[in-house]
Amino acid sequence: MSEGGNEFIVRFENVGLRYGLGPEVLQDIYFELGAGSFHFLTGASGAGKSSLMKLMYLAMRPSRGLVSLFGRDMAITPRTKLPALRRRVGVVFQEFRLLNHLSTFDNVALPLRVAGVRENELKGQVEELLSWVGLQNHMKARPPTLSGGQQQRVAIARAVIARPRLLLADEPTGNVDDRMAYRLVHLFEELNRLGTTVVIATHNQQLVDRLGHPEIRLEAGKLRMLSNSQGGIERKTAADGSPVAPFDPEVLNYL
Amino acid sequence: MFFRRIDIALDQDAHARFLPLLIAFMVYLAILAVAGIMVLNHSIERWDKGISGTLTVQIPPPQDSAINSDATTSAVNDALRVLSNTPGVLNAEVLAEDETLELLRPWLGELAGQADLPLPRLIDVAIDRESGVDTQALSRQLSVSVPGASVDDHRVWLDRLVRLLKTVELIALGVVAVIGFVTIGTVIFTTRTGLALHSEAIQVLHLIGAHDNYIARQFAGRALWLGLKGGLVGLIFCVPTLLAIGYLAERMQIEAIPNISLGVPQMVAIIVLPLIVAGIAMVTARVTVLRTLARMP
Ligand SMILES: Nc1ncnc2c1ncn2[C@@H]1O[C@H](COP(=O)(O)OP(=O)(O)O)[C@@H](O)[C@H]1O
Ligand SMILES: [Mg+2]
């Protein structure tokens, strides 16, 4: 199914989510993300930002309502089709979730290996991206030996290596200073320019205000869309939604 | 399979280290049991072929050894006459005295060499079982014509022996089955522990878009490797044990028991057995992982 034109990358209708038998942490969620849009997901701690992200990266199924991704209704998508969809979603987890026994290179190569890309093909891509994020001298290092900022860059590299159509970042600026936070957001803007739909969860209101992307706000499990404009920055991708072009060397400048 | 990349640090799992040890022990026991089964089967077959087409007529030695030869010879001739008139009897042959002694040696030992031992005369009779020889009728007829003569139908005791051996064989098969279950149970336990230990890495792989197969393959490959390692050790320890049993059997000169040595097909079966156990470990790990992953969304 094409994602060009008026297709939505993400569509939530009347979604509710509860953990086990607990109360609904998300209630009556309705929103749509157009292809190439850029949104901030805001809300106080505990408002449900991470939970909403989990629904988008298919870590959980909603307790009720409709979640559709890339135009597919997740409720009727067979389980065997989900890995292929997950590969089109890049996630920067709040706690990075790097595999500590693997080198930086292997961590970043993981999404490609999982997708069956051959070693001789992925080697160049991974090395190139690691150079772009300034980790060319740390390819063999294991995550525990890296600084917080370096680990974050590994996590981001892993999220974008397979050129996802949808990039989700859960408080990626949480553990870094302001300067680094802006640099990271600029990196995501670059990716967005190349056609990737981006959602960044953050509680850094200053950042949101300054960059002026539309904001999805969660308040105690309910959602408010503060601006319904299409947040996509002018894109370089073809309108037919063909695969995102290789990384622009400009991205380097932001790191 | 196990030389593929492994993204999950399964090779660092301390809990899995005892798996090869256990598999080695299981393979060791399984090989002994299977070797036993094969020897028994072989013996049964050989006895069946060698004995079932024959029976023995026994003419007891006279009470008074002084008047021995004439009376016995005529009794033997009487018996031969009866036999030649019985349908289904192919051949009847009187065993010479030293042949009789040789047959008895396993039971009598050196005693068999003593000349004044009263020996029965034995007639080796080849019969055609297909033609339905009535050995009981033959026995009755013989005892009328030749007082004291008895028919020893090997089939009867052979059947009893075979039944006994079949029971032993069933027990050995039971042992093999138990070994299989224990191996499967242990691999399931080890795999589940591994799944719990590496749940974070597994979740990350899952969310990155790994198929269940991709994850299961790593566990299966690991189990295969551990199984092969254990199986090889078990096999290696089996060799001296089997040789020792063979040696002891030979030394004790249990001649009633046919030789215990294994042929080429048996050797092949024993070498294949560790591979089978490793295969079972691999499949079990795979199924366990796939079942667990199926519960993830
Ligand atoms: N695994 C979980 N089990 C039970 N409750 C959870 C779990 N994760 C989050 N919650 C609850 O869901 C609500 C929203 O949490 P979360 O989505 O993490 O919010 P945020 O990311 O905005 O801080 C909170 O009340 C939290 O306690
Ligand atoms: Mg959160």
Short mmCIF file of C-alpha atoms in Angstrom, two decimals, chain A residues 92-207:
data_model
loop_
_atom_site.label_atom_id
_atom_site.label_comp_id
_atom_site.label_asym_id
_atom_site.label_seq_id
_atom_site.Cartn_x
_atom_site.Cartn_y
_atom_site.Cartn_z
CA VAL A 92 15.10 5.68 20.14
CA PHE A 93 14.12 4.25 23.50
CA GLN A 94 14.12 6.42 26.58
CA GLU A 95 16.75 4.18 28.20
CA PHE A 96 18.49 3.49 24.85
CA ARG A 97 18.20 -0.29 25.31
CA LEU A 98 21.54 -1.02 23.67
CA LEU A 99 22.79 -4.59 23.90
CA ASN A 100 25.73 -4.30 26.26
CA HIS A 101 27.58 -7.40 25.12
CA LEU A 102 27.68 -6.20 21.51
CA SER A 103 30.07 -3.62 20.08
CA THR A 104 28.88 -0.26 18.82
CA PHE A 105 29.14 -1.60 15.28
CA ASP A 106 27.07 -4.70 16.06
CA ASN A 107 24.43 -2.67 17.88
CA VAL A 108 23.96 -0.39 14.92
CA ALA A 109 24.09 -3.29 12.45
CA LEU A 110 21.35 -5.18 14.29
CA PRO A 111 18.31 -3.81 12.39
CA LEU A 112 19.99 -4.66 9.09
CA ARG A 113 21.02 -8.15 10.18
CA VAL A 114 17.54 -8.82 11.47
CA ALA A 115 16.24 -7.78 8.06
CA GLY A 116 18.60 -10.23 6.38
CA VAL A 117 21.02 -7.73 4.84
CA ARG A 118 24.31 -9.41 3.93
CA GLU A 119 27.42 -8.67 5.96
CA ASN A 120 29.39 -7.28 3.04
CA GLU A 121 26.52 -4.90 2.21
CA LEU A 122 25.84 -3.67 5.72
CA LYS A 123 29.46 -3.10 6.71
CA GLY A 124 29.85 0.05 4.63
CA GLN A 125 26.48 1.47 5.67
CA VAL A 126 27.14 0.99 9.36
CA GLU A 127 30.64 2.42 9.20
CA GLU A 128 29.41 5.38 7.23
CA LEU A 129 26.64 6.17 9.69
CA LEU A 130 28.90 5.72 12.71
CA SER A 131 31.30 8.20 11.15
CA TRP A 132 28.41 10.58 10.61
CA VAL A 133 27.52 10.46 14.28
CA GLY A 134 31.19 10.91 15.21
CA LEU A 135 31.77 7.42 16.57
CA GLN A 136 34.19 6.18 13.92
CA ASN A 137 36.81 5.64 16.61
CA HIS A 138 34.47 3.67 18.86
CA MET A 139 33.20 0.96 16.50
CA LYS A 140 34.50 -1.88 18.65
CA ALA A 141 33.64 -0.29 21.99
CA ARG A 142 30.90 -1.79 24.09
CA PRO A 143 28.10 0.56 25.22
CA PRO A 144 28.99 0.47 28.95
CA THR A 145 32.39 1.97 28.13
CA LEU A 146 30.81 4.93 26.30
CA SER A 147 29.59 8.22 27.76
CA GLY A 148 25.87 8.93 28.00
CA GLY A 149 26.00 11.18 24.96
CA GLN A 150 27.89 8.59 22.94
CA GLN A 151 25.43 5.86 23.91
CA GLN A 152 22.62 8.10 22.80
CA ARG A 153 24.24 8.54 19.41
CA VAL A 154 24.57 4.76 19.09
CA ALA A 155 20.88 4.44 19.94
CA ILE A 156 19.97 7.05 17.34
CA ALA A 157 22.21 5.43 14.72
CA ARG A 158 20.51 2.10 15.38
CA ALA A 159 17.10 3.74 15.02
CA VAL A 160 17.87 5.30 11.65
CA ILE A 161 20.24 2.78 10.01
CA ALA A 162 17.42 0.95 8.21
CA ARG A 163 15.96 4.24 6.94
CA PRO A 164 12.65 4.01 8.74
CA ARG A 165 9.50 5.68 7.44
CA LEU A 166 8.53 6.52 11.00
CA LEU A 167 10.98 7.63 13.67
CA LEU A 168 9.90 7.62 17.31
CA ALA A 169 12.14 9.11 19.97
CA ASP A 170 11.10 8.82 23.60
CA GLU A 171 12.64 11.71 25.57
CA PRO A 172 15.86 11.61 23.56
CA THR A 173 16.91 14.89 25.09
CA GLY A 174 16.27 13.76 28.62
CA ASN A 175 19.81 12.93 29.63
CA VAL A 176 21.77 15.53 27.72
CA ASP A 177 22.53 19.23 28.08
CA ASP A 178 20.62 21.84 26.14
CA ARG A 179 23.21 22.24 23.42
CA MET A 180 23.19 18.52 22.70
CA ALA A 181 19.39 18.50 22.83
CA TYR A 182 19.18 21.03 20.03
CA ARG A 183 21.73 19.18 17.97
CA LEU A 184 19.74 15.97 18.27
CA VAL A 185 16.49 17.64 17.29
CA HIS A 186 18.23 19.15 14.29
CA LEU A 187 19.36 15.68 13.29
CA PHE A 188 15.76 14.50 13.44
CA GLU A 189 14.73 17.51 11.37
CA GLU A 190 17.28 16.48 8.75
CA LEU A 191 15.82 13.00 8.65
CA ASN A 192 12.37 14.51 8.41
CA ARG A 193 13.53 16.57 5.46
CA LEU A 194 14.46 13.28 3.80
CA GLY A 195 10.89 12.07 4.23
CA THR A 196 10.77 10.33 7.58
CA THR A 197 7.76 10.97 9.79
CA VAL A 198 9.03 11.99 13.23
CA VAL A 199 7.51 11.97 16.70
CA ILE A 200 9.58 13.17 19.64
CA ALA A 201 8.28 12.70 23.14
CA THR A 202 9.63 15.34 25.49
CA HIS A 203 8.77 17.33 28.55
CA ASN A 204 11.19 20.11 27.54
CA GLN A 205 8.61 22.82 26.78
CA GLN A 206 11.30 25.35 25.92
CA LEU A 207 12.53 23.15 23.10
#
